[in-house]
PDB file of C-alpha atoms in Angstrom:
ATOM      1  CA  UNK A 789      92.871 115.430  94.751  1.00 81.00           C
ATOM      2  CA  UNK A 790      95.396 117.142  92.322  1.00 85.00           C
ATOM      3  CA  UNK A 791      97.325 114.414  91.693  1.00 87.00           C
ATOM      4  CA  UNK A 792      94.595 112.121  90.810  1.00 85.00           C
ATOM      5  CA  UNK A 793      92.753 114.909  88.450  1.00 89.00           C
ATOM      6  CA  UNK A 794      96.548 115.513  87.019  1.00 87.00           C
ATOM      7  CA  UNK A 795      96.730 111.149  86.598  1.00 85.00           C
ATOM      8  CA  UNK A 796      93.311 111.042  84.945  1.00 87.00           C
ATOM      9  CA  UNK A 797      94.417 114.045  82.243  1.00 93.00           C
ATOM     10  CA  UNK A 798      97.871 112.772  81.685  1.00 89.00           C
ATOM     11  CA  UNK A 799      99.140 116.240  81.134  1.00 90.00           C
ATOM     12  CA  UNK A 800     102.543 116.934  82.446  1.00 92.00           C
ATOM     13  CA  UNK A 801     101.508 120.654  83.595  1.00 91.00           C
ATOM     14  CA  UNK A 802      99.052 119.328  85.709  1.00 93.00           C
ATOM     15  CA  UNK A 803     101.818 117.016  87.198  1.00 90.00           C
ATOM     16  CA  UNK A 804     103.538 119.985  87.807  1.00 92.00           C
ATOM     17  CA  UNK A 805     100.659 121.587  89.589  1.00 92.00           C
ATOM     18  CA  UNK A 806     100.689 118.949  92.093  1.00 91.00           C
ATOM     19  CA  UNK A 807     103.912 119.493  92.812  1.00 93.00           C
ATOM     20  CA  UNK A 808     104.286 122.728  93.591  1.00 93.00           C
ATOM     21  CA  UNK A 809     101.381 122.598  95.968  1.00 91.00           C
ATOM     22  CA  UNK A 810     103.320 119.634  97.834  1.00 91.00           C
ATOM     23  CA  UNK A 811     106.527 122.309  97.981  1.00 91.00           C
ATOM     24  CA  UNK A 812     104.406 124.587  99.611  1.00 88.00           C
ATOM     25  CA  UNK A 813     102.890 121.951 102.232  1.00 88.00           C
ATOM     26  CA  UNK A 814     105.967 121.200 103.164  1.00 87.00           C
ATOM     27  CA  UNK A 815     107.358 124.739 103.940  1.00 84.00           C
ATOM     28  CA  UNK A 816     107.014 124.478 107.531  1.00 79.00           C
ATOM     29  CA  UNK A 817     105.385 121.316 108.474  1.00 82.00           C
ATOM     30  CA  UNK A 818     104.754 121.022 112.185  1.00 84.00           C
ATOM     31  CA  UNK A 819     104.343 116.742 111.793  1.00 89.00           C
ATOM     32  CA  UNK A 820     107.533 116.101 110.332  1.00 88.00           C
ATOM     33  CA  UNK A 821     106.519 111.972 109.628  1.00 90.00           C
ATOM     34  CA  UNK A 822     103.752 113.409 107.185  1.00 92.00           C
ATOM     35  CA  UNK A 823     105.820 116.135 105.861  1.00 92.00           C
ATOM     36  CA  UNK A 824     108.534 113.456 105.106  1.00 93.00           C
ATOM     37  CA  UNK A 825     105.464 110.781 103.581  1.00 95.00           C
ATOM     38  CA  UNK A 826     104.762 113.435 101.045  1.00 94.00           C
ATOM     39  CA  UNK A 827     108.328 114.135 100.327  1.00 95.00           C
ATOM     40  CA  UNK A 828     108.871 110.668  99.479  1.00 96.00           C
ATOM     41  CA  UNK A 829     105.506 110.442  97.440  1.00 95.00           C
ATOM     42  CA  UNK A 830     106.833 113.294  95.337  1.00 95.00           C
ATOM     43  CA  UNK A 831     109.903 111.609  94.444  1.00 97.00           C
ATOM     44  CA  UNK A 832     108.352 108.365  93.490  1.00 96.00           C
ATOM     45  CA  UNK A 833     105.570 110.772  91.024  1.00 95.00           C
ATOM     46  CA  UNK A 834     108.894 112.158  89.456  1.00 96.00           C
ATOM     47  CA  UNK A 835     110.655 108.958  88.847  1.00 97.00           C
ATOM     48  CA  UNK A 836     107.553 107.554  87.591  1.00 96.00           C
ATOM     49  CA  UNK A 837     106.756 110.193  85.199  1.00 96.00           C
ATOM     50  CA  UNK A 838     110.640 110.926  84.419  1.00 96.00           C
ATOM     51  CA  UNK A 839     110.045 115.098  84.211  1.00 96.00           C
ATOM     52  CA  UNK A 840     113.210 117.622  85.203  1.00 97.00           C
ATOM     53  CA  UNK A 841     110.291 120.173  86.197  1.00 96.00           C
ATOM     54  CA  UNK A 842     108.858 117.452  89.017  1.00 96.00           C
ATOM     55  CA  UNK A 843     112.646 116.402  90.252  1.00 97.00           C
ATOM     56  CA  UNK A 844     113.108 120.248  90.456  1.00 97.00           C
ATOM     57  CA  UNK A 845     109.762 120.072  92.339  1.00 96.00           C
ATOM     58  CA  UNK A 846     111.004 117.156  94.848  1.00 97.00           C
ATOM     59  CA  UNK A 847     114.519 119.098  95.316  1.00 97.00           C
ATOM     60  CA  UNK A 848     112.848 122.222  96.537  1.00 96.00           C
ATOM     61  CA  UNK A 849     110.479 120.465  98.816  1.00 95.00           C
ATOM     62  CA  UNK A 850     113.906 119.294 100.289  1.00 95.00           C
ATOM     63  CA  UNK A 851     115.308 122.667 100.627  1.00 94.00           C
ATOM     64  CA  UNK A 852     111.698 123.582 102.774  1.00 90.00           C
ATOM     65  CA  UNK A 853     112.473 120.633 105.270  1.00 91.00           C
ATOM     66  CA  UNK A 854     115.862 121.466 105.941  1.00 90.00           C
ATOM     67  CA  UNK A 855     114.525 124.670 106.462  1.00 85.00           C
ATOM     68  CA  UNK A 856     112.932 122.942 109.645  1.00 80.00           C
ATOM     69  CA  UNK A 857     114.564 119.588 109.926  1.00 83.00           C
ATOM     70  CA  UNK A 858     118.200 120.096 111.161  1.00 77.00           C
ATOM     71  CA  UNK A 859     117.800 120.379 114.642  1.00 76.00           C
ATOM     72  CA  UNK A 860     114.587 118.319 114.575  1.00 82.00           C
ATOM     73  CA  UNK A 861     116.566 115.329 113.309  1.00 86.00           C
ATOM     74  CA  UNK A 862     120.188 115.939 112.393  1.00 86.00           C
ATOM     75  CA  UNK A 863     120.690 112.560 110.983  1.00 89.00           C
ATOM     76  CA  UNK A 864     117.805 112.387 108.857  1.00 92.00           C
ATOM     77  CA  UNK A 865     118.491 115.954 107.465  1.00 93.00           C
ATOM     78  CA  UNK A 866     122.185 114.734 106.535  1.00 93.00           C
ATOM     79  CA  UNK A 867     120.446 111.744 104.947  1.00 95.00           C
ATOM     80  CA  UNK A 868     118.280 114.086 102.622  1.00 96.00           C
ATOM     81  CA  UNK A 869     121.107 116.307 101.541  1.00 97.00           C
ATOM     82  CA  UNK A 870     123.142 113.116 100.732  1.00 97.00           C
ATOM     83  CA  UNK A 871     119.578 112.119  98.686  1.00 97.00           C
ATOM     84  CA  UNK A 872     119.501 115.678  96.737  1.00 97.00           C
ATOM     85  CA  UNK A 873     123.163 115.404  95.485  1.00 98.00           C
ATOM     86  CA  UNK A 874     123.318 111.694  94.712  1.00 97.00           C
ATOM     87  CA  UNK A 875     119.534 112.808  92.607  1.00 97.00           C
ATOM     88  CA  UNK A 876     121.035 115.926  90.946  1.00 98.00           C
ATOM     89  CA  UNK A 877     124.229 114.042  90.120  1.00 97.00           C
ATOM     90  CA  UNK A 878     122.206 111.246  88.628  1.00 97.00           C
ATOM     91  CA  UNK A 879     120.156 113.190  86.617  1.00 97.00           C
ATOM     92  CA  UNK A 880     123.294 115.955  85.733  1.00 97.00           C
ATOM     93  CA  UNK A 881     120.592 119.180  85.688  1.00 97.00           C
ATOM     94  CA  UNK A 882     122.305 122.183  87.282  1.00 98.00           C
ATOM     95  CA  UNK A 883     118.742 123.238  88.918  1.00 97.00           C
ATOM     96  CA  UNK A 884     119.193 120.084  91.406  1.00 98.00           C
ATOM     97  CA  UNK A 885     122.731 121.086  91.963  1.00 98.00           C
ATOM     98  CA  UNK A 886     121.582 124.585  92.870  1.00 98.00           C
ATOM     99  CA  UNK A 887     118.729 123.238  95.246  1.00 98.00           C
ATOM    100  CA  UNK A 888     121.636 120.817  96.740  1.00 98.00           C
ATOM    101  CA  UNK A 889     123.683 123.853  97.513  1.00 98.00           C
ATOM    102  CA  UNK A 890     120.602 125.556  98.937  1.00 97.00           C
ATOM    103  CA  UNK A 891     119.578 122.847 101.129  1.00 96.00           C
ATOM    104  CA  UNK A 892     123.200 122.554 102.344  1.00 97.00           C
ATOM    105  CA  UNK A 893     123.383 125.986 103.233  1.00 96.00           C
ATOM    106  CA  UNK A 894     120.250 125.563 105.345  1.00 93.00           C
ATOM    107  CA  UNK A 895     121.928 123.044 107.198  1.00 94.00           C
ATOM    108  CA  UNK A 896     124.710 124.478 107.724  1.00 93.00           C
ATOM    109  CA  UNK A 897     122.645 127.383 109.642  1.00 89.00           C
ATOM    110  CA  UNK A 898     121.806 124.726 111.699  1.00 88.00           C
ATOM    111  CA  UNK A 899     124.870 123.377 112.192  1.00 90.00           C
ATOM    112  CA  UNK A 900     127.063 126.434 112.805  1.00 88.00           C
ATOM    113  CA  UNK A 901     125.503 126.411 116.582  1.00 86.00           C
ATOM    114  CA  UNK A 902     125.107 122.927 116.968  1.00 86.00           C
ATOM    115  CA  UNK A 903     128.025 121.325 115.335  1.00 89.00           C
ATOM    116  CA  UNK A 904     130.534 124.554 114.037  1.00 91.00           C
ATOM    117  CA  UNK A 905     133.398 120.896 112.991  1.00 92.00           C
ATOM    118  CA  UNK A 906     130.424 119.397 110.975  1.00 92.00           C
ATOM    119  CA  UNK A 907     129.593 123.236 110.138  1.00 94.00           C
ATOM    120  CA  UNK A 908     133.252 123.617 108.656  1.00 94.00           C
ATOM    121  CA  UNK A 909     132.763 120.343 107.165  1.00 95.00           C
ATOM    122  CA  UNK A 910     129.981 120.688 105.329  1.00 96.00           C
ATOM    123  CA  UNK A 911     131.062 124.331 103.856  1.00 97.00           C
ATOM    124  CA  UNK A 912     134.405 122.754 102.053  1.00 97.00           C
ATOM    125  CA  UNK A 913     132.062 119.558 100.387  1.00 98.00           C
ATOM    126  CA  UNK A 914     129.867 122.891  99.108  1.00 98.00           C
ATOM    127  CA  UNK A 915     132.982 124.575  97.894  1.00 98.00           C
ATOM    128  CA  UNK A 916     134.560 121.441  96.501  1.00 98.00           C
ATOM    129  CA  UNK A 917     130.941 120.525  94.603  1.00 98.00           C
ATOM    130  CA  UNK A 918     131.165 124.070  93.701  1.00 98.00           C
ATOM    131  CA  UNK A 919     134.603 124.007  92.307  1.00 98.00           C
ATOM    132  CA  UNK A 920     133.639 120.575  90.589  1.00 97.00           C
ATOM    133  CA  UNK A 921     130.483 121.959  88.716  1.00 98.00           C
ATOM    134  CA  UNK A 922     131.962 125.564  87.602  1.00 97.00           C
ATOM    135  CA  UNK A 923     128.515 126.889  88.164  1.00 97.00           C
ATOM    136  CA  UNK A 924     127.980 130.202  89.540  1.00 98.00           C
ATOM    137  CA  UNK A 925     124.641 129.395  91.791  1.00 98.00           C
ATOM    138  CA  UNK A 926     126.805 127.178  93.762  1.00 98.00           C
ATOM    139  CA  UNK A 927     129.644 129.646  94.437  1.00 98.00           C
ATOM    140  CA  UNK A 928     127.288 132.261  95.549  1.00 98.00           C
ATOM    141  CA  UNK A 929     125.927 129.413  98.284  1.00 98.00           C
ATOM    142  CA  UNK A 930     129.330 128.790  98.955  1.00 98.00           C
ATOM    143  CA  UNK A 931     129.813 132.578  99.841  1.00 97.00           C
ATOM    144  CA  UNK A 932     127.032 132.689 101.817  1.00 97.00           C
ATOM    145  CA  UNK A 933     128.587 130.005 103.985  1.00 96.00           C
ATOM    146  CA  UNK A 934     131.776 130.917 104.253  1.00 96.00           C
ATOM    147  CA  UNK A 935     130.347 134.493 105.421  1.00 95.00           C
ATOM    148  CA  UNK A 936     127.587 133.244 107.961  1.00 93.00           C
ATOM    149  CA  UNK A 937     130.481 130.721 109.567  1.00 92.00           C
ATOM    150  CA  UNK A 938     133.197 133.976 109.649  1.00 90.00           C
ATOM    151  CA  UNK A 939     130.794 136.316 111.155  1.00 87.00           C
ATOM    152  CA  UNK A 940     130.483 133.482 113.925  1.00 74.00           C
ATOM    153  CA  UNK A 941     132.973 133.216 116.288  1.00 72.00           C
ATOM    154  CA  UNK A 942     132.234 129.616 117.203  1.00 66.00           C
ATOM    155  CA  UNK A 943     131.936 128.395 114.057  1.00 64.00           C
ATOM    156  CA  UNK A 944     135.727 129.837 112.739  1.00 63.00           C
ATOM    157  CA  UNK A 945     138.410 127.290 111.894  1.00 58.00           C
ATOM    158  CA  UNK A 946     140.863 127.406 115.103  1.00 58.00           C
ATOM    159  CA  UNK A 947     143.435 126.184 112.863  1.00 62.00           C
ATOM    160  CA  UNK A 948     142.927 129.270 110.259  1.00 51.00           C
ATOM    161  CA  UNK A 949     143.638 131.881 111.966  1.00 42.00           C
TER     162      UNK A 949
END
């Protein structure tokens, strides 16, 4: 196993190895109870070891199950986008606020059929985070929003017209 072989070197690019193999089991995971196992066992590697490169890791395997995950399990996708921004505001590194913006946009792909209220929702908390953080990346997911939910006519604000 990677991991192990990365454990019994002790070097940090081997680490990183593992992880980006884990992103890309994740990227469309038909059994979403392993797909979330590993998830969690990647976070737990990067708080052990304490490297940006494997909470970057754990962020983007986030972004590939809420790829998937929104209209899987709705509550457990809002749960993991509530875990990426409480993680990149803990740790203050704009790639985890980029990833958070990613993965939110995901959602709200979802969400602009299922939900369009939680849709609209969701889309002002990326603009305010956004706003917040002064950080291009997270305008530019903002954008992308705001134009997916405008081309939609079931997902525009009644009250903004």
């Amino acid at each position: 196993e990677m991991k192990t072989y990365a454990d019994e070197h002790g070097e940090a690019t081997l680490r990183e190895w593992w992880s980006k193999g884990a992103i890309n089991l994740l990227y469309g995971a038909r059994d979403l109870d392993l797909a979330l196992a590993l998830h969690a066992e990647m976070k737990t590697y990067a708080d052990e070891h304490g490297e940006a490169p494997l909470r970057e890791s754990w962020s983007m395997g986030a972004v590939n199950l809420l790829r998937d995950l929104g209209a899987r399990d709705p509550d457990t996708s809002l749960a993991l986008l509530h875990m990426m921004k409480a993680y990149a505001d803990e740790f203050g590194e704009a790639p985890l606020r980029e990833q958070w913006a990613h993965g939110a946009y995901n959602l709200l792909s979802d969400l602009r059929t299922r939900d369009p209220r939680a849709a609209r929702v969701l889309l002002a908390e990326m603009e305010t985070y956004a706003d917040e953080h002064g950080e291009a990346p997270l305008r530019d997911w903002w954008t992308k929003g705001a134009v997916d939910l405008l081309s939609d006519p079931a997902t525009r604000d009644p009250d903004a017209d």
